[in-house]
PDB file of C-alpha atoms and ligand atoms in Angstrom:
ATOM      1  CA  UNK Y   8     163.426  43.432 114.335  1.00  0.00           C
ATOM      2  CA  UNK Y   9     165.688  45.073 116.236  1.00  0.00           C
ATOM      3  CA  UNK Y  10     168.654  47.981 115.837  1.00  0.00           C
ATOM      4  CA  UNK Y  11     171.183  45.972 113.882  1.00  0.00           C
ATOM      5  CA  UNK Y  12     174.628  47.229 116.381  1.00  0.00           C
ATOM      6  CA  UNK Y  13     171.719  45.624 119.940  1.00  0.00           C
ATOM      7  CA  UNK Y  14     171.327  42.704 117.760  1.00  0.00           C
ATOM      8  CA  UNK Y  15     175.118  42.331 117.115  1.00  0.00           C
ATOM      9  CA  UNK Y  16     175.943  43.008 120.679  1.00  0.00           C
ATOM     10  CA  UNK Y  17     173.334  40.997 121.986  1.00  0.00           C
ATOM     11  CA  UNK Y  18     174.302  38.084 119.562  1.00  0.00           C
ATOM     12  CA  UNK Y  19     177.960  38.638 121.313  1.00  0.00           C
ATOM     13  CA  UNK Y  20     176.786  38.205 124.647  1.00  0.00           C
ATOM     14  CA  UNK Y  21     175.466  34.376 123.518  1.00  0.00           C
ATOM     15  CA  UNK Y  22     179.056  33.663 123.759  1.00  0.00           C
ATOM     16  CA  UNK Y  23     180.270  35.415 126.096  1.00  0.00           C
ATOM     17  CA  UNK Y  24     177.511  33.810 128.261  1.00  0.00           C
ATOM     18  CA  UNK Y  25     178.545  30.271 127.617  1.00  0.00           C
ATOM     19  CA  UNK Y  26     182.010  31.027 127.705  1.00  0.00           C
ATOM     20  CA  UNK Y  27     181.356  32.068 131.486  1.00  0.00           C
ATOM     21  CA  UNK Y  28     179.569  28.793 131.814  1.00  0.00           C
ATOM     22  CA  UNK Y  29     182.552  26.880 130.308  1.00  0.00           C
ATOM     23  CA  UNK Y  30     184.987  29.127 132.829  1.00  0.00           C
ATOM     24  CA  UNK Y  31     182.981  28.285 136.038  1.00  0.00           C
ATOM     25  CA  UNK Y  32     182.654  24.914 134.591  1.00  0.00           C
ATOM     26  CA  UNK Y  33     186.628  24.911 134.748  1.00  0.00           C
ATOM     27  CA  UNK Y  34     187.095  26.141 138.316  1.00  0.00           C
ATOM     28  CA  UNK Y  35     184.541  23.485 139.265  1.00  0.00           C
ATOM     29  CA  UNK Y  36     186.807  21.103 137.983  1.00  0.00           C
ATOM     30  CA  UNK Y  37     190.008  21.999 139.389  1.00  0.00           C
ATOM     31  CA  UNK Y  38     188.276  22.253 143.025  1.00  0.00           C
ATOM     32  CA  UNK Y  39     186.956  18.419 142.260  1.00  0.00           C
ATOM     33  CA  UNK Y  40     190.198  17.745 141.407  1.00  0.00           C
ATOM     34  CA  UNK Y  41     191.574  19.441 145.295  1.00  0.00           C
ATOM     35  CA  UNK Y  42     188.883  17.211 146.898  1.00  0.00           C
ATOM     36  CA  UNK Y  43     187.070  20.980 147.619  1.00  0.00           C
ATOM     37  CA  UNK Y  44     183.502  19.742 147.105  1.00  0.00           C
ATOM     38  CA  UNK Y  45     181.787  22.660 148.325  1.00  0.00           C
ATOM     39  CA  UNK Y  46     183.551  24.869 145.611  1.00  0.00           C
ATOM     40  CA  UNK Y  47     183.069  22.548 143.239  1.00  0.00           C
ATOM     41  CA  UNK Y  48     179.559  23.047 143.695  1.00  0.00           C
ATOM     42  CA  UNK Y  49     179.306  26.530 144.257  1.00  0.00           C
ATOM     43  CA  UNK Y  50     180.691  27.070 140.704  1.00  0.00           C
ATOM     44  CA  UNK Y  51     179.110  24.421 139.271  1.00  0.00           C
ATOM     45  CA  UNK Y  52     175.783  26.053 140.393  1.00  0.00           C
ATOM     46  CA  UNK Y  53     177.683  29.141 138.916  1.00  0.00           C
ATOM     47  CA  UNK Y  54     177.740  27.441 135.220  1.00  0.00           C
ATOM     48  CA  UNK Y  55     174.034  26.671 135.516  1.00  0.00           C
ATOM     49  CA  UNK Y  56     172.921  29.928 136.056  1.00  0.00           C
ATOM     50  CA  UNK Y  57     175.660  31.108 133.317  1.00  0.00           C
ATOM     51  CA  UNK Y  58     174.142  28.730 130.637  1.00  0.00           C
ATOM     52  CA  UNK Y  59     170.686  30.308 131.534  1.00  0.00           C
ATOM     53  CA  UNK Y  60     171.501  33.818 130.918  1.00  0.00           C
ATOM     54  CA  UNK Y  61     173.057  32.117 126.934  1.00  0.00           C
ATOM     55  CA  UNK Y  62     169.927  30.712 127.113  1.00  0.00           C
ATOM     56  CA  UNK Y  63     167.639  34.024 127.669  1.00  0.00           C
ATOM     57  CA  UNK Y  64     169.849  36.202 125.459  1.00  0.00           C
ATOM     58  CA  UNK Y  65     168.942  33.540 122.743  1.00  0.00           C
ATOM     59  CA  UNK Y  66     165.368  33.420 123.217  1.00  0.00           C
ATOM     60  CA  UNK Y  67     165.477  37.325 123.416  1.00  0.00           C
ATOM     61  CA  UNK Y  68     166.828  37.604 119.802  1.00  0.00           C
ATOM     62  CA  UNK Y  69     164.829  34.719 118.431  1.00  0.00           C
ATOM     63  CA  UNK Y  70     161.441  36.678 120.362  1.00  0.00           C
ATOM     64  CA  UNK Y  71     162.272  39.664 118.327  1.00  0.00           C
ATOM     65  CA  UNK Y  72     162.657  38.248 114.936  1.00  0.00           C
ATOM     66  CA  UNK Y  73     166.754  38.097 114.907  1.00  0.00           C
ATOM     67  CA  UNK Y  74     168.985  35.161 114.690  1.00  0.00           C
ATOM     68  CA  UNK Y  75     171.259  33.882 116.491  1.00  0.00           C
ATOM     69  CA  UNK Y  76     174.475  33.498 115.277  1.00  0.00           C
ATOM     70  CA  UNK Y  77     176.941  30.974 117.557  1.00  0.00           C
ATOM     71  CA  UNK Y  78     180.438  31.425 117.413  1.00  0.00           C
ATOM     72  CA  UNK Y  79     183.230  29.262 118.739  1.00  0.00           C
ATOM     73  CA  UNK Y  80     183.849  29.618 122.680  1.00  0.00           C
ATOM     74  CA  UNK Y  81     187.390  30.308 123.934  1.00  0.00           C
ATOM     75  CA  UNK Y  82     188.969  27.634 126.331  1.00  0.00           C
ATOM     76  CA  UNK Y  83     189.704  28.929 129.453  1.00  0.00           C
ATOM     77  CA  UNK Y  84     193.525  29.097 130.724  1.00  0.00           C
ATOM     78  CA  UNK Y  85     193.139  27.399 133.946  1.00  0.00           C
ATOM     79  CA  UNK Y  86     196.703  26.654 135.913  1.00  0.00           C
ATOM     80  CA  UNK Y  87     195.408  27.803 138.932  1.00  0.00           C
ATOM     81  CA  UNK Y  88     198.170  28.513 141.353  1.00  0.00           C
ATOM     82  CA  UNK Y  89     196.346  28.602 145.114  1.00  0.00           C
ATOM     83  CA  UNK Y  90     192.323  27.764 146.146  1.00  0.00           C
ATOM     84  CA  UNK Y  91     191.944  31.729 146.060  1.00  0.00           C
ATOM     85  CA  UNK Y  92     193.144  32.530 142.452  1.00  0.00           C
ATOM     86  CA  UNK Y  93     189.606  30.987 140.951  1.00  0.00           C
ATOM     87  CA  UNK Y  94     187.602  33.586 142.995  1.00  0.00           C
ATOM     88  CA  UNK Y  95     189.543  36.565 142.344  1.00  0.00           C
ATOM     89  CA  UNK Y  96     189.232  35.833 138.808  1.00  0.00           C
ATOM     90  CA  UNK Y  97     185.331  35.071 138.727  1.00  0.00           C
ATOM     91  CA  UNK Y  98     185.253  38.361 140.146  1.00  0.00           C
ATOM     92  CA  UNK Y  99     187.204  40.003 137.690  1.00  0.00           C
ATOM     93  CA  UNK Y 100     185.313  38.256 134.730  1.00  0.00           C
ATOM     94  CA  UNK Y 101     181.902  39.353 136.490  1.00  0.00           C
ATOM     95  CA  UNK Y 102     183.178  42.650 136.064  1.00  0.00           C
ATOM     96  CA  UNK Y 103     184.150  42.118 132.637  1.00  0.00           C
ATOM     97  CA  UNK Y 104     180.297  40.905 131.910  1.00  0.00           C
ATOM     98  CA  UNK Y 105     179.009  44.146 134.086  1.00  0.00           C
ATOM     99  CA  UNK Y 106     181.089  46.340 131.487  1.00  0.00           C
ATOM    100  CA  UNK Y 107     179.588  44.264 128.326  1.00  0.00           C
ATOM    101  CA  UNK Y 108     175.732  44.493 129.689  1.00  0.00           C
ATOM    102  CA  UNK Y 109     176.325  48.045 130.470  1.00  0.00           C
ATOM    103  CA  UNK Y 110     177.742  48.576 127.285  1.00  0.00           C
ATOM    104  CA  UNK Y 111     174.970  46.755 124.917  1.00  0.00           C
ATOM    105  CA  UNK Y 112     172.200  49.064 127.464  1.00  0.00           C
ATOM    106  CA  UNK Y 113     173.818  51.850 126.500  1.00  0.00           C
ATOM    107  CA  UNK Y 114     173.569  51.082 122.971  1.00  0.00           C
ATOM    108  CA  UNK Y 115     169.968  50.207 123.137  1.00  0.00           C
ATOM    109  CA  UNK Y 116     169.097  53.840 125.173  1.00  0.00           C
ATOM    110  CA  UNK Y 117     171.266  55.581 122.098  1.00  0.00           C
ATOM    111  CA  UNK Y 118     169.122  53.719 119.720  1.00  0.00           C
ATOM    112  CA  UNK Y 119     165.846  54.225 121.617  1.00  0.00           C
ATOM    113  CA  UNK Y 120     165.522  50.348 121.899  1.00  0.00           C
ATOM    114  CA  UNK Y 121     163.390  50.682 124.961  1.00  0.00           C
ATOM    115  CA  UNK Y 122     162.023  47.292 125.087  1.00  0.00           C
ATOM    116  CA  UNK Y 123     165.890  45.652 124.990  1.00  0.00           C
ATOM    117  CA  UNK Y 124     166.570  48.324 127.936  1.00  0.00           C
ATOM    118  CA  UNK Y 125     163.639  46.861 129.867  1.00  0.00           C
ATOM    119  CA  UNK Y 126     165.004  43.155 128.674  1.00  0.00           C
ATOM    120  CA  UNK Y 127     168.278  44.339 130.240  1.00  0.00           C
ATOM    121  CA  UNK Y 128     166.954  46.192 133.708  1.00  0.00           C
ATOM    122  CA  UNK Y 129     166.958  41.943 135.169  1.00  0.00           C
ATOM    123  CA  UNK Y 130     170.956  41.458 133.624  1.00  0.00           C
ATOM    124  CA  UNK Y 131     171.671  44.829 135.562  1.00  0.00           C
ATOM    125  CA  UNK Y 132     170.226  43.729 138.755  1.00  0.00           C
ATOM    126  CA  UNK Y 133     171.355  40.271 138.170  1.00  0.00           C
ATOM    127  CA  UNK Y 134     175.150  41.468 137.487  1.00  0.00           C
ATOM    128  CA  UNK Y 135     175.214  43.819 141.117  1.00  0.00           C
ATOM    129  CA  UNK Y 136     174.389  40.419 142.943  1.00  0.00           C
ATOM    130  CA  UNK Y 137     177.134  38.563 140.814  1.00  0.00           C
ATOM    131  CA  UNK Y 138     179.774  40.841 141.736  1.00  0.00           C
ATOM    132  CA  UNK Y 139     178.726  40.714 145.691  1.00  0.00           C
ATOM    133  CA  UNK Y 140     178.914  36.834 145.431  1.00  0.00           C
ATOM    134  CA  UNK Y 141     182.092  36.778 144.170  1.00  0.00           C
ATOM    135  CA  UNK Y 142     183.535  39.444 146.143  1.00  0.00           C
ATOM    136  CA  UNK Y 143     181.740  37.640 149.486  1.00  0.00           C
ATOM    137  CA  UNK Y 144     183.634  34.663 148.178  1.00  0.00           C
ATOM    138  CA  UNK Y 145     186.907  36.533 148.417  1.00  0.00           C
ATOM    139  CA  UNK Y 146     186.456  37.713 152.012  1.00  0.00           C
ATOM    140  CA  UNK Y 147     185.684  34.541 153.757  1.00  0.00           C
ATOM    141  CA  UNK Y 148     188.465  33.001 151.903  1.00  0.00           C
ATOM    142  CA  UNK Y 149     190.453  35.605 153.627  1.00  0.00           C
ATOM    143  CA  UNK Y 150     188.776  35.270 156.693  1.00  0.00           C
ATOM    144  CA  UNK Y 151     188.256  31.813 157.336  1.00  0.00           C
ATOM    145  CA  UNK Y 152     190.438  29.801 155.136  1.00  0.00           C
ATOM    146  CA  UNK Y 153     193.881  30.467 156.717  1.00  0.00           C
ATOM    147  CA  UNK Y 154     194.109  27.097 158.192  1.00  0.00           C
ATOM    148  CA  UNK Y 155     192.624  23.546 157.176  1.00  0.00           C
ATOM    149  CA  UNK Y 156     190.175  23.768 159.318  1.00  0.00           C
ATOM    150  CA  UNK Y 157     188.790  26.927 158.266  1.00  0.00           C
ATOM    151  CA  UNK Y 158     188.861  26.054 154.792  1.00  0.00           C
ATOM    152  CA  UNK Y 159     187.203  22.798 155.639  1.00  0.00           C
ATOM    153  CA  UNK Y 160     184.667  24.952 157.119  1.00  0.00           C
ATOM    154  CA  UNK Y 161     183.773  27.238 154.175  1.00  0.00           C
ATOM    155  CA  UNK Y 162     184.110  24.691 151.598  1.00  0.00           C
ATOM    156  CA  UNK Y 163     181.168  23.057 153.920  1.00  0.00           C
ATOM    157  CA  UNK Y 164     179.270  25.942 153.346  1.00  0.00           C
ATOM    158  CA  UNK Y 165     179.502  26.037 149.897  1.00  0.00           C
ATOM    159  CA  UNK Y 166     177.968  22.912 148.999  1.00  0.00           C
ATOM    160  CA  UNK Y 167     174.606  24.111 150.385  1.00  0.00           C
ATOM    161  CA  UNK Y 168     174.262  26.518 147.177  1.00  0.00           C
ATOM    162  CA  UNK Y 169     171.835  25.416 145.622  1.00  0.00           C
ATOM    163  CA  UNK Y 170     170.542  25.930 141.802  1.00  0.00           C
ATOM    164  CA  UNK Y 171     167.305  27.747 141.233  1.00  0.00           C
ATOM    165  CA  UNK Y 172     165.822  28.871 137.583  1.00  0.00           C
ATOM    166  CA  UNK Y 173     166.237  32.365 136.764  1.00  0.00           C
ATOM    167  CA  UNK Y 174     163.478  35.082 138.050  1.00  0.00           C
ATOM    168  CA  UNK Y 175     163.263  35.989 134.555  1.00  0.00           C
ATOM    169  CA  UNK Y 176     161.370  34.059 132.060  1.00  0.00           C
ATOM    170  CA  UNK Y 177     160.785  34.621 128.224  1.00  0.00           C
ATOM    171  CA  UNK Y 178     157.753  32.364 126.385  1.00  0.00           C
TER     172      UNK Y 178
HETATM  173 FE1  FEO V 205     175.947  35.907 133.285  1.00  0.00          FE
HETATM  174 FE2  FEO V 205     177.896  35.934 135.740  1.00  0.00          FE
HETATM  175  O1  FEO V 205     176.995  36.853 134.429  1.00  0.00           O
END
């Protein structure tokens, strides 16, 4: 069992997991939809590793005697105006996520939930390499993408991401 407000908040973060798997999911779309293929797979590696972390925040609860509760997930708004507005606003949403991690840590320390803390340490680490990705992302845009061939160049790039299972495994 755990602290009932960690459960809740860890319950929350189920769905705020997917939903950043059905966001990335969206971007990877509308670059398909540009002919972009390189961000189209760069976020839809993205989504993968977003339905993992749903995936380990569920096994967490279910590990420690809690359920999991699913809600429904939010659409995302899409409408993207240019090929940069989909990486300043994964960047902004991995903030977002930062905040919410942080937040449910800092529960678990106030409620001396030291095993969620040590759950957590991998989300922490996980979310400083997030935000560097996305903010990368944003500079060679800037750099690189200015003309055609540039962008051709970087979206190149992009498709040699490649999906790997998370570090972090629960049994
Ligand atoms: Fe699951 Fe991008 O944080």
């Amino acid at each position: 069992m755990l602290n009932p407000e960690v459960s809740k908040l860890l319950n929350e973060q189920v769905n705020k997991e997917f939903y950043s798997a059905y966001l990335y999911m969206d971007m990877a779309n509308y670059y398909a939809d540009q002919s972009l293929d390189g961000f189209e797979n760069w976020f839809f590696v993205q989504m993968q590793e977003e339905r993992d972390h749903a995936l380990l925040f569920r096994k967490y609860l279910l590990n420690n005697g809690e359920q999991v509760t699913l809600t429904e997930i939010a659409g995302p708004e899409g409408g993207y105006k240019d090929f940069k507005e989909p990486l300043t606003q994964a960047l902004e949403h991995e903030q977002f996520v930062t905040a919410s991690i942080n937040s449910i840590y800092e529960a678990a320390y106030r409620n001396k939930d030291f095993r969620t803390m040590q759950f957590l340490d991998w989300f922490i680490k996980e979310q400083g390499e997030e935000e560097k990705n996305a903010e990368d992302n944003i500079k060679k845009f800037e750099l690189f993408a200015g003309d055609p061939k540039g962008l051709y160049m970087l979206d190149n790039e992009l498709k040699s991401r490649v999906y790997a299972a998370p570090s972090l495994v629960l049994d």
